[in-house]
XYZ file of N, CA and C in Angstrom:
708
model
N 0.133 -9.270 84.009
C -0.256 -7.857 84.091
C -1.619 -7.755 84.748
N -1.730 -7.000 85.794
C -2.983 -6.895 86.509
C -3.925 -5.924 85.829
N -5.211 -6.131 86.042
C -6.234 -5.256 85.471
C -6.908 -4.510 86.606
N -6.917 -3.184 86.524
C -7.563 -2.375 87.542
C -9.054 -2.295 87.252
N -9.857 -2.475 88.275
C -11.309 -2.465 88.096
C -11.878 -1.054 88.111
N -11.295 -0.183 88.899
C -11.795 1.182 88.996
C -11.535 1.918 87.700
N -12.557 2.498 87.103
C -12.420 3.147 85.806
C -11.455 4.319 85.834
N -11.195 4.895 87.011
C -10.311 6.048 87.096
C -8.872 5.645 87.376
N -8.622 4.334 87.588
C -7.273 3.895 87.868
C -6.576 3.446 86.595
N -5.310 3.046 86.743
C -4.511 2.653 85.581
C -5.125 1.465 84.867
N -4.961 1.449 83.562
C -5.506 0.396 82.735
C -4.390 -0.428 82.130
N -4.673 -1.671 81.767
C -3.665 -2.459 81.075
C -3.396 -1.863 79.711
N -2.154 -1.847 79.313
C -1.798 -1.309 77.993
C -1.750 -2.444 76.997
N -2.495 -2.328 75.929
C -2.459 -3.320 74.865
C -2.049 -2.616 73.599
N -0.942 -3.052 73.022
C -0.377 -2.334 71.895
C -0.747 -2.970 70.571
N -1.197 -2.150 69.623
C -1.450 -2.613 68.263
C -0.158 -2.489 67.473
N 0.077 -3.382 66.502
C 1.312 -3.316 65.725
C 1.279 -2.185 64.716
N 2.439 -1.883 64.130
C 2.492 -0.924 63.034
C 1.634 -1.416 61.895
N 0.986 -0.475 61.205
C 0.217 -0.834 60.019
C 1.162 -1.265 58.905
N 2.342 -0.649 58.842
C 3.282 -0.950 57.782
C 3.903 -2.314 58.026
N 3.572 -3.267 57.202
C 4.004 -4.638 57.421
C 5.512 -4.787 57.436
N 6.192 -4.146 56.502
C 7.637 -4.333 56.430
C 8.322 -3.748 57.646
N 7.863 -2.572 58.114
C 8.471 -1.972 59.299
C 8.163 -2.796 60.530
N 6.943 -3.325 60.597
C 6.571 -4.138 61.740
C 7.409 -5.403 61.800
N 7.628 -6.007 60.649
C 8.409 -7.228 60.610
C 9.837 -6.980 61.051
N 10.397 -5.897 60.586
C 11.771 -5.566 60.951
C 11.869 -5.280 62.436
N 10.918 -4.496 62.961
C 10.945 -4.159 64.376
C 10.799 -5.405 65.230
N 9.913 -6.307 64.819
C 9.673 -7.518 65.581
C 10.906 -8.407 65.625
N 11.681 -8.382 64.557
C 12.877 -9.204 64.487
C 14.076 -8.539 65.128
N 13.892 -7.287 65.542
C 14.992 -6.561 66.138
C 16.048 -6.175 65.123
N 15.662 -6.033 63.861
C 16.602 -5.735 62.790
C 16.762 -4.236 62.637
N 17.980 -3.793 62.403
C 18.258 -2.388 62.158
C 18.735 -2.222 60.734
N 18.136 -1.295 60.013
C 18.564 -1.025 58.647
C 19.313 0.285 58.612
N 20.470 0.300 57.998
C 21.275 1.508 57.900
C 21.290 1.966 56.459
N 20.843 3.199 56.212
C 20.731 3.690 54.850
C 21.254 5.108 54.762
N 21.422 5.577 53.547
C 21.806 6.967 53.312
C 20.551 7.768 53.037
N 20.366 8.888 53.743
C 19.189 9.726 53.547
C 19.536 10.879 52.625
N 19.499 10.632 51.350
C 19.819 11.684 50.388
C 18.601 12.549 50.149
N 18.817 13.702 49.566
C 17.729 14.653 49.371
C 16.686 14.190 48.394
N 16.993 13.180 47.541
C 16.017 12.763 46.547
C 15.255 11.516 46.960
N 15.270 11.175 48.233
C 14.499 10.035 48.704
C 13.009 10.296 48.537
N 12.254 9.264 48.205
C 10.805 9.368 48.119
C 10.229 9.282 49.510
N 9.242 10.115 49.817
C 8.641 10.105 51.145
C 7.178 9.735 51.070
N 6.621 9.430 52.256
C 5.202 9.124 52.343
C 4.379 10.363 52.051
N 3.291 10.201 51.353
C 2.425 11.326 51.024
C 1.362 11.550 52.073
N 1.192 10.571 52.974
C 0.151 10.685 53.988
C -1.130 10.011 53.527
N -1.216 9.642 52.244
C -2.385 8.926 51.741
C -2.414 7.534 52.343
N -1.256 6.916 52.435
C -1.113 5.607 53.066
C 0.301 5.486 53.559
N 0.529 4.818 54.679
C 1.865 4.721 55.220
C 2.794 3.944 54.306
N 3.973 4.475 54.082
C 4.954 3.811 53.229
C 6.292 3.834 53.934
N 6.902 2.680 54.101
C 8.221 2.622 54.715
C 8.982 1.443 54.135
N 10.139 1.718 53.565
C 10.998 0.668 53.044
C 12.223 0.559 53.924
N 12.695 -0.657 54.134
C 13.863 -0.898 54.953
C 14.902 -1.618 54.116
N 16.139 -1.151 54.185
C 17.177 -1.765 53.372
C 17.542 -3.134 53.911
N 18.233 -3.928 53.098
C 18.632 -5.279 53.493
C 19.934 -5.280 54.273
N 20.588 -4.115 54.390
C 21.822 -4.003 55.148
C 21.461 -3.861 56.619
N 21.568 -4.930 57.394
C 21.053 -4.938 58.750
C 22.145 -5.068 59.797
N 21.856 -4.567 60.991
C 22.744 -4.669 62.131
C 21.875 -4.887 63.356
N 21.834 -6.109 63.840
C 20.928 -6.461 64.930
C 21.406 -5.959 66.287
N 22.569 -5.319 66.346
C 23.069 -4.810 67.620
C 22.511 -3.429 67.942
N 21.810 -2.810 67.008
C 21.282 -1.466 67.210
C 19.785 -1.479 67.514
N 19.367 -0.490 68.287
C 17.945 -0.382 68.629
C 17.147 0.258 67.513
N 17.804 1.079 66.715
C 17.107 1.859 65.691
C 16.864 1.064 64.424
N 15.737 1.340 63.799
C 15.461 0.869 62.453
C 15.403 2.104 61.574
N 16.381 2.264 60.690
C 16.430 3.415 59.798
C 15.719 3.047 58.498
N 14.775 3.893 58.097
C 13.931 3.595 56.951
C 14.519 4.127 55.648
N 14.509 3.294 54.621
C 14.923 3.730 53.288
C 14.024 4.851 52.777
N 12.724 4.673 53.020
C 11.743 5.654 52.554
C 11.007 6.209 53.768
N 11.434 7.352 54.278
C 10.878 7.873 55.531
C 9.455 8.396 55.399
N 8.841 8.621 56.561
C 7.484 9.148 56.627
C 7.475 10.669 56.559
N 6.446 11.222 55.920
C 6.191 12.650 56.042
C 5.646 12.897 57.444
N 5.926 14.051 57.990
C 5.435 14.373 59.332
C 3.905 14.454 59.298
N 3.229 13.877 60.287
C 1.759 13.891 60.284
C 1.193 15.306 60.218
N 0.148 15.456 59.454
C -0.547 16.745 59.350
C -1.567 16.804 60.476
N -1.108 17.193 61.661
C -1.941 17.172 62.855
C -2.037 18.558 63.486
N -3.248 18.996 63.725
C -3.491 20.228 64.476
C -4.359 19.835 65.665
N -3.749 19.864 66.864
C -4.427 19.409 68.068
C -4.361 20.480 69.157
N -4.600 20.087 70.404
C -4.590 21.015 71.536
C -3.488 20.615 72.499
N -2.660 21.587 72.930
C -1.557 21.267 73.835
C -2.004 21.344 75.292
N -1.063 21.181 76.208
C -1.399 21.122 77.629
C -1.854 22.464 78.189
N -1.659 23.524 77.443
C -2.143 24.842 77.863
C -3.496 25.178 77.240
N -4.047 24.192 76.522
C -5.339 24.402 75.890
C -5.268 25.214 74.618
N -4.061 25.341 74.066
C -3.879 26.131 72.853
C -3.706 25.248 71.620
N -4.064 25.804 70.470
C -3.910 25.111 69.198
C -2.433 24.794 68.943
N -2.162 23.582 68.500
C -0.781 23.169 68.240
C -0.730 22.499 66.867
N -0.066 23.163 65.923
C 0.129 22.626 64.581
C 1.460 21.883 64.584
N 1.401 20.566 64.541
C 2.602 19.738 64.681
C 3.670 20.069 63.648
N 3.279 20.164 62.393
C 4.263 20.441 61.347
C 4.900 21.819 61.528
N 4.068 22.789 61.839
C 4.558 24.156 61.966
C 5.462 24.324 63.189
N 5.038 23.753 64.326
C 5.754 23.969 65.586
C 7.054 23.177 65.688
N 7.152 22.076 64.942
C 8.365 21.254 65.033
C 9.222 21.340 63.772
N 8.889 22.238 62.869
C 9.638 22.364 61.620
C 11.107 22.686 61.902
N 11.993 21.904 61.289
C 13.421 22.138 61.430
C 13.986 21.755 62.788
N 13.225 20.979 63.570
C 13.681 20.580 64.899
C 13.724 19.057 65.008
N 14.738 18.513 65.670
C 14.753 17.066 65.898
C 13.575 16.707 66.793
N 12.754 15.766 66.351
C 11.490 15.496 67.027
C 11.235 14.004 67.180
N 10.841 13.611 68.384
C 10.404 12.242 68.651
C 8.900 12.275 68.887
N 8.167 11.415 68.187
C 6.711 11.375 68.327
C 6.282 10.003 68.838
N 5.386 10.020 69.824
C 4.885 8.771 70.417
C 3.392 8.904 70.677
N 2.650 7.853 70.356
C 1.209 7.808 70.614
C 0.955 6.857 71.787
N 0.300 7.363 72.838
C 0.014 6.536 74.005
C -1.045 7.194 74.868
N -1.198 6.725 76.129
C -2.224 7.307 76.994
C -1.785 7.286 78.456
N -2.298 8.213 79.234
C -1.814 8.418 80.588
C -2.217 7.313 81.554
N -3.284 6.573 81.273
C -3.720 5.500 82.159
C -2.963 4.198 81.906
N -2.053 4.219 80.980
C -1.230 3.055 80.667
C -0.285 2.782 81.847
N -0.276 1.548 82.375
C 0.550 1.269 83.553
C 1.973 0.828 83.234
N 2.285 0.619 81.962
C 3.602 0.049 81.683
C 4.391 0.757 80.587
N 4.129 0.429 79.330
C 5.030 0.873 78.263
C 5.032 2.383 78.043
N 3.903 3.051 78.191
C 3.855 4.503 77.937
C 4.712 5.301 78.926
N 4.503 5.131 80.248
C 5.359 5.874 81.181
C 6.821 5.436 81.103
N 7.067 4.157 80.823
C 8.446 3.691 80.710
C 9.144 4.329 79.520
N 8.446 4.421 78.399
C 9.025 5.039 77.207
C 9.336 6.505 77.458
N 8.405 7.230 78.057
C 8.638 8.642 78.353
C 9.792 8.814 79.336
N 9.848 7.950 80.339
C 10.916 8.025 81.328
C 12.281 7.746 80.706
N 12.354 6.733 79.859
C 13.628 6.385 79.212
C 14.145 7.543 78.357
N 13.241 8.149 77.611
C 13.650 9.273 76.764
C 14.084 10.460 77.622
N 13.333 10.717 78.706
C 13.655 11.846 79.584
C 15.028 11.676 80.226
N 15.319 10.478 80.692
C 16.620 10.223 81.333
C 17.747 10.372 80.315
N 17.528 9.842 79.115
C 18.542 9.951 78.063
C 18.751 11.410 77.667
N 17.662 12.163 77.607
C 17.754 13.573 77.229
C 18.612 14.365 78.204
N 18.503 14.059 79.485
C 19.252 14.787 80.509
C 20.762 14.569 80.393
N 21.163 13.549 79.645
C 22.584 13.289 79.451
C 23.172 14.133 78.314
N 22.312 14.838 77.600
C 22.762 15.684 76.500
C 23.284 17.026 77.017
N 24.146 17.682 76.238
C 24.521 19.059 76.581
C 23.264 19.927 76.612
N 23.285 20.973 77.407
C 22.107 21.823 77.588
C 21.562 22.336 76.259
N 22.443 22.726 75.352
C 21.994 23.267 74.064
C 21.231 22.226 73.266
N 21.676 20.982 73.324
C 20.997 19.910 72.599
C 19.678 19.540 73.266
N 19.638 19.623 74.591
C 18.384 19.356 75.296
C 17.303 20.318 74.828
N 17.695 21.569 74.617
C 16.726 22.584 74.207
C 16.257 22.394 72.772
N 17.080 21.753 71.956
C 16.704 21.511 70.560
C 15.701 20.363 70.429
N 15.863 19.328 71.230
C 15.058 18.120 71.080
C 13.596 18.352 71.454
N 12.702 17.964 70.559
C 11.262 18.035 70.790
C 10.714 16.619 70.994
N 10.016 16.417 72.085
C 9.371 15.125 72.347
C 7.872 15.374 72.421
N 7.128 14.724 71.534
C 5.684 14.965 71.431
C 4.933 13.681 71.774
N 4.089 13.773 72.788
C 3.247 12.656 73.233
C 1.813 12.952 72.812
N 1.273 12.127 71.923
C -0.098 12.311 71.432
C -0.984 11.254 72.068
N -2.029 11.665 72.772
C -2.870 10.696 73.453
C -3.691 9.852 72.483
N -3.879 8.597 72.852
C -4.775 7.703 72.106
C -6.114 7.564 72.840
N -6.241 8.288 73.937
C -7.426 8.226 74.789
C -7.861 9.652 75.135
N -8.238 10.439 74.114
C -8.506 11.860 74.342
C -9.693 12.160 75.242
N -10.622 11.238 75.381
C -11.783 11.497 76.243
C -11.349 11.688 77.693
N -10.403 10.878 78.151
C -9.902 11.013 79.518
C -8.654 11.896 79.592
N -7.845 11.853 78.547
C -6.609 12.636 78.537
C -6.865 14.051 78.040
N -7.396 14.848 78.921
C -7.623 16.258 78.617
C -6.287 17.000 78.659
N -6.295 18.256 78.270
C -5.084 19.067 78.333
C -4.559 19.130 79.761
N -5.466 19.280 80.724
C -5.061 19.366 82.129
C -4.464 18.054 82.619
N -5.041 16.936 82.184
C -4.530 15.625 82.598
C -3.135 15.385 82.036
N -2.936 15.741 80.793
C -1.615 15.594 80.178
C -0.596 16.503 80.855
N -1.008 17.709 81.214
C -0.112 18.662 81.874
C 0.335 18.141 83.234
N -0.507 17.368 83.872
C -0.172 16.801 85.177
C 0.686 15.541 85.046
N 0.402 14.737 84.024
C 1.049 13.429 83.889
C 2.439 13.497 83.255
N 2.594 14.295 82.208
C 3.850 14.294 81.458
C 5.088 14.661 82.284
N 5.051 15.703 83.118
C 6.246 16.030 83.907
C 6.644 14.896 84.854
N 5.661 14.154 85.352
C 5.949 13.052 86.271
C 6.444 11.819 85.531
N 5.833 11.534 84.395
C 6.205 10.344 83.631
C 7.446 10.575 82.789
N 7.647 11.825 82.348
C 8.769 12.099 81.462
C 9.541 13.336 81.849
N 9.180 14.474 81.228
C 9.929 15.706 81.423
C 8.981 16.889 81.206
N 9.122 17.960 81.970
C 8.229 19.120 81.808
C 8.279 19.745 80.419
N 9.382 19.516 79.701
C 9.512 20.107 78.363
C 8.763 19.321 77.297
N 8.329 18.112 77.617
C 7.632 17.296 76.625
C 6.296 17.932 76.277
N 5.924 17.824 75.020
C 4.656 18.375 74.542
C 3.577 17.300 74.565
N 2.462 17.593 75.203
C 1.333 16.669 75.233
C 0.213 17.208 74.367
N -0.368 16.333 73.539
C -1.422 16.769 72.627
C -2.672 15.905 72.770
N -3.820 16.557 72.691
C -5.098 15.871 72.725
C -6.012 16.499 71.694
N -7.157 15.870 71.463
C -8.095 16.396 70.473
C -9.107 15.352 70.076
N -9.654 15.481 68.895
C -10.647 14.538 68.382
C -9.978 13.210 68.046
N -10.580 12.102 68.484
C -9.946 10.799 68.272
C -9.730 10.484 66.801
N -10.704 10.765 65.965
C -10.578 10.434 64.550
C -9.409 11.186 63.908
N -9.183 12.417 64.358
C -8.054 13.206 63.857
C -6.740 12.589 64.299
N -6.673 12.184 65.561
C -5.471 11.545 66.100
C -5.194 10.227 65.392
N -6.243 9.437 65.193
C -6.084 8.141 64.535
C -5.569 8.311 63.106
N -6.104 9.294 62.395
C -5.664 9.546 61.019
C -4.208 10.000 60.994
N -3.812 10.835 61.964
C -2.432 11.290 62.031
C -1.475 10.156 62.322
N -1.872 9.271 63.222
C -1.042 8.114 63.551
C -0.870 7.209 62.340
N -1.947 7.043 61.590
C -1.903 6.180 60.411
C -0.896 6.693 59.384
N -0.714 8.001 59.326
C 0.217 8.583 58.359
C 1.655 8.145 58.608
N 1.966 7.748 59.836
C 3.318 7.257 60.117
C 3.299 5.787 60.537
N 2.273 5.070 60.076
C 2.231 3.629 60.252
C 1.890 3.132 61.637
N 1.349 3.996 62.489
C 0.988 3.584 63.845
C -0.499 3.258 63.898
N -0.822 2.062 64.332
C -2.218 1.662 64.440
C -2.768 1.923 65.827
N -3.900 2.597 65.929
C -4.570 2.796 67.213
C -6.063 2.554 67.033
N -6.688 2.005 68.065
C -8.126 1.758 68.059
C -8.793 2.635 69.116
N -10.079 2.927 68.952
C -10.780 3.704 69.978
C -10.732 2.966 71.309
N -10.526 3.664 72.419
C -10.546 3.019 73.731
C -11.862 2.268 73.920
N -11.769 1.101 74.499
C -12.952 0.252 74.657
C -13.152 -0.112 76.124
N -14.371 0.113 76.620
C -14.679 -0.232 78.002
C -15.161 -1.669 78.079
N -14.481 -2.451 78.892
C -14.818 -3.860 79.049
C -15.960 -4.028 80.055
N -16.507 -5.238 80.122
C -17.615 -5.519 81.024
C -17.226 -5.339 82.484
N -15.945 -5.564 82.794
C -15.490 -5.432 84.183
C -15.172 -3.991 84.561
N -15.400 -3.052 83.624
C -15.164 -1.649 83.904
C -13.810 -1.145 83.474
N -12.927 -2.049 83.096
C -11.604 -1.618 82.641
C -11.703 -1.016 81.246
N -10.761 -0.163 80.921
C -10.722 0.481 79.614
C -9.449 0.044 78.894
N -9.611 -0.445 77.684
C -8.485 -0.937 76.895
C -8.189 0.038 75.768
N -6.934 0.447 75.652
C -6.504 1.308 74.551
C -5.467 0.559 73.735
N -5.848 0.181 72.537
C -4.931 -0.516 71.634
C -4.144 0.509 70.843
N -2.805 0.451 70.927
C -2.002 1.434 70.198
C -0.621 0.888 69.881
N -0.081 1.336 68.766
C 1.294 0.996 68.433
C 2.219 1.671 69.416
N 3.289 0.990 69.815
C 4.176 1.509 70.860
C 5.523 1.970 70.314
N 5.565 2.332 69.047
C 6.817 2.751 68.440
C 7.043 4.258 68.580
N 8.296 4.631 68.735
C 8.709 6.035 68.714
C 9.288 6.308 67.335
N 8.825 7.373 66.691
C 9.345 7.754 65.380
C 10.171 9.030 65.533
N 11.410 8.994 65.025
C 12.295 10.163 65.089
C 12.277 10.897 63.763
N 12.093 12.224 63.832
C 12.053 13.073 62.650
C 13.309 13.935 62.578
N 13.882 13.996 61.385
C 15.126 14.718 61.169
C 14.907 16.237 61.144
N 15.809 17.014 61.736
C 15.690 18.469 61.677
C 16.072 19.026 60.305
N 16.750 18.236 59.501
C 17.187 18.714 58.186
C 16.172 18.438 57.086
N 15.373 17.383 57.250
C 14.394 17.023 56.210
C 12.955 17.043 56.710
N 12.765 17.077 58.049
C 11.435 16.974 58.665
C 10.754 15.661 58.318
N 11.522 14.636 58.008
C 10.988 13.313 57.691
C 11.247 12.341 58.840
N 10.284 11.435 59.041
C 10.430 10.407 60.063
C 11.247 9.255 59.512
N 12.516 9.215 59.858
C 13.420 8.272 59.226
C 13.957 7.179 60.136
N 13.620 7.241 61.441
C 14.107 6.230 62.385
C 12.963 5.772 63.278
N 12.905 4.465 63.501
C 11.863 3.854 64.325
C 12.496 3.136 65.507
N 11.886 3.315 66.696
C 12.335 2.616 67.901
C 11.180 1.804 68.475
N 11.461 0.579 68.894
C 10.457 -0.273 69.508
C 10.318 -0.002 70.991
N 9.324 -0.639 71.611
C 9.025 -0.388 73.019
C 10.105 -0.887 73.967
N 11.003 -1.748 73.499
C 12.051 -2.293 74.355
C 13.338 -1.461 74.336
N 13.336 -0.334 73.651
C 14.531 0.508 73.582
C 14.880 1.036 74.966
N 16.156 0.919 75.344
C 16.600 1.276 76.681
C 17.077 2.733 76.766
N 17.305 3.178 77.981
C 17.852 4.518 78.210
C 19.199 4.649 77.519
N 20.068 3.660 77.694
C 21.403 3.714 77.102
C 21.343 3.786 75.578
N 20.384 3.075 74.997
C 20.265 3.087 73.536
C 19.792 4.452 73.039
N 18.828 5.047 73.740
C 18.404 6.402 73.372
C 19.546 7.392 73.573
N 20.259 7.270 74.693
C 21.351 8.194 74.995
C 22.445 8.125 73.930
N 22.681 6.948 73.414
C 23.695 6.768 72.378
C 23.270 7.397 71.060
N 21.976 7.310 70.738
C 21.485 7.765 69.434
C 21.085 9.237 69.391
N 20.636 9.799 70.500
C 20.095 11.155 70.476
C 21.045 12.205 69.900
N 22.333 12.182 70.229
C 23.224 13.204 69.650
C 23.220 13.191 68.120
N 23.108 12.008 67.524
C 23.064 11.911 66.057
C 21.700 12.338 65.524
N 20.639 11.934 66.218
C 19.293 12.322 65.774
C 19.132 13.836 65.783
N 19.719 14.490 66.753
C 19.612 15.935 66.860
C 20.282 16.624 65.672
N 21.281 15.979 65.100
C 21.974 16.525 63.927
C 21.341 16.052 62.616
N 20.369 15.147 62.703
C 19.746 14.611 61.494
C 20.550 13.504 60.871
N 21.437 12.886 61.648
C 22.272 11.812 61.130
C 21.668 10.446 61.425
N 22.125 9.431 60.703
C 21.694 8.067 60.999
C 22.333 7.589 62.293
N 21.564 6.970 63.177
C 22.129 6.450 64.418
C 22.962 5.184 64.145
C-alpha cells in the first residue's frame, strides 16, 4: 500500500479492530452466528459495548448475527447540508447500515461504500428508498459537510447520509457499537493516519437494534443477498 506525501491527497487506511473481543474474534474467523431476535433480548446500554454471539455458526455467510445486539448510538452530528442530524430520531424504524470511515481513505472506505451502493441498486425501488446508509467520518477536521457531500455520491450513492462533527462525540458514538477509532495522526512524512474499525453494523427497522455485523471483505453479492432480509428486520 503506497503512502501519499501530500497532506491533501489520499492517505493509507489503517483499521482498528472492534473493541468487543467476542465480536472481533468471530469476525476475524469469518464465523457467522445465526440467532433468533426475540423481543426480550437484552441490548447494549451504551455504557460499554456488549455483543454476544451464539455457538451455532455457518462459515459460508458474510454476516455475523449477534445474540445481544447493540443499541443505536446516541449521536447528534452535522449532515452534508450543514444541518443537525439526530441519528436515533432520523433513522427510527428504518433499516440502517452504519459505517465509520474517512474520505481520504484510499482503499476499504470507498470500496465498502461502493459495494453497498451497487448492491442497493439491485433492490426494488421501494426497498431502495427504505434503506438508510450512514457514513460517519473518523476524520472530522478534514471531512467537512461540504467534503462529505462531494465524496459520498462518487464513492457510494447520493442517497447516503454523511455525518461530521466533534471527534470526541464521534468516538464515543462508535464505542457504543464496539467500533474503535483513534484521532487522526500526522506522521513525520506529512501523511495522516486514521485508525478505525472497518465493520458495517446493520440496524433492524423493527427493533432499532444493531444485530448484524459485516467485515471489510464483504462483497457486493453478499450484501445483495442479505439486504432484502435486513430491510424486513430478518436474520440474513
